[in-house]
Amino acid sequence: MRQKAIVASLASFAGMILFMAWAPPSWGAEKVIYMQAMEPKGATSADKEPFPGNTLPAGGGYVIKPPNKKGRWHVSPYICQP
């Protein structure tokens, strides 16, 4: 009984070695993934650039803050692309 367990273990191990030797090269190849994540911000005053009256594009990613007491307003688009 013990011999059968040893033989089964060795057969499993040999099978794993053969599988790894014959696996396509791309399985173990190094992969490089480039990510772009940025948050450009902009601010101006209402006397230089009027506050936009349009609605922002659908789908999110934009944050716009209306003019404060001094007339300064801010906009930030958020970008994340894999």
CSV table of N, CA and C in Angstrom, one decimal, residues 1 9 14-15 19 27 35 40 42 45-46 53-54 64 66 68 73-74 77 79:
chain,number,residue,atom,x,y,z
A,1,MET,N,0.8,-1.2,0.0
A,1,MET,CA,0.0,0.0,0.0
A,1,MET,C,0.9,1.3,0.0
A,9,SER,N,2.6,9.5,-6.0
A,9,SER,CA,3.3,10.8,-5.8
A,9,SER,C,4.3,11.1,-6.8
A,14,ALA,N,6.2,13.8,-11.7
A,14,ALA,CA,6.7,13.7,-13.1
A,14,ALA,C,5.7,14.4,-14.1
A,15,GLY,N,4.4,14.2,-13.8
A,15,GLY,CA,3.4,14.8,-14.7
A,15,GLY,C,3.5,16.3,-14.6
A,19,PHE,N,4.5,18.8,-17.7
A,19,PHE,CA,3.5,19.8,-18.1
A,19,PHE,C,4.2,21.2,-18.2
A,27,TRP,N,3.2,31.5,-21.2
A,27,TRP,CA,2.7,31.4,-19.8
A,27,TRP,C,3.7,31.9,-18.8
A,35,MET,N,0.1,52.0,-17.0
A,35,MET,CA,-1.1,52.6,-16.4
A,35,MET,C,-0.9,54.1,-16.5
A,40,PRO,N,-5.3,66.3,-13.7
A,40,PRO,CA,-4.9,67.7,-14.0
A,40,PRO,C,-5.9,68.7,-13.4
A,42,GLY,N,-7.3,72.7,-12.8
A,42,GLY,CA,-7.3,74.1,-13.3
A,42,GLY,C,-8.1,75.0,-12.5
A,45,SER,N,-10.3,82.8,-12.5
A,45,SER,CA,-11.3,83.7,-11.9
A,45,SER,C,-12.4,84.0,-12.9
A,46,ALA,N,-13.6,84.3,-12.5
A,46,ALA,CA,-14.7,84.5,-13.4
A,46,ALA,C,-14.5,85.7,-14.3
A,53,GLY,N,-21.7,77.4,-18.3
A,53,GLY,CA,-23.1,77.2,-18.0
A,53,GLY,C,-23.6,75.8,-18.5
A,54,ASN,N,-22.8,75.1,-19.3
A,54,ASN,CA,-23.2,73.8,-19.9
A,54,ASN,C,-23.1,72.7,-18.8
A,64,ILE,N,-16.3,69.9,-11.0
A,64,ILE,CA,-16.3,71.4,-11.2
A,64,ILE,C,-16.9,72.1,-10.0
A,66,PRO,N,-18.2,75.6,-8.4
A,66,PRO,CA,-18.7,77.0,-8.9
A,66,PRO,C,-17.8,78.1,-8.2
A,68,ASN,N,-16.3,80.9,-6.0
A,68,ASN,CA,-16.5,81.3,-4.6
A,68,ASN,C,-16.8,82.8,-4.5
A,73,TRP,N,-13.1,79.8,-9.6
A,73,TRP,CA,-13.7,78.5,-9.8
A,73,TRP,C,-12.6,77.5,-10.2
A,74,HIS,N,-12.9,76.2,-10.0
A,74,HIS,CA,-11.9,75.1,-10.2
A,74,HIS,C,-12.6,74.0,-11.0
A,77,PRO,N,-10.4,67.1,-14.1
A,77,PRO,CA,-10.8,65.8,-14.8
A,77,PRO,C,-10.0,64.7,-14.2
A,79,ILE,N,-8.4,61.0,-14.8
A,79,ILE,CA,-8.2,60.1,-15.9
A,79,ILE,C,-7.4,58.8,-15.3
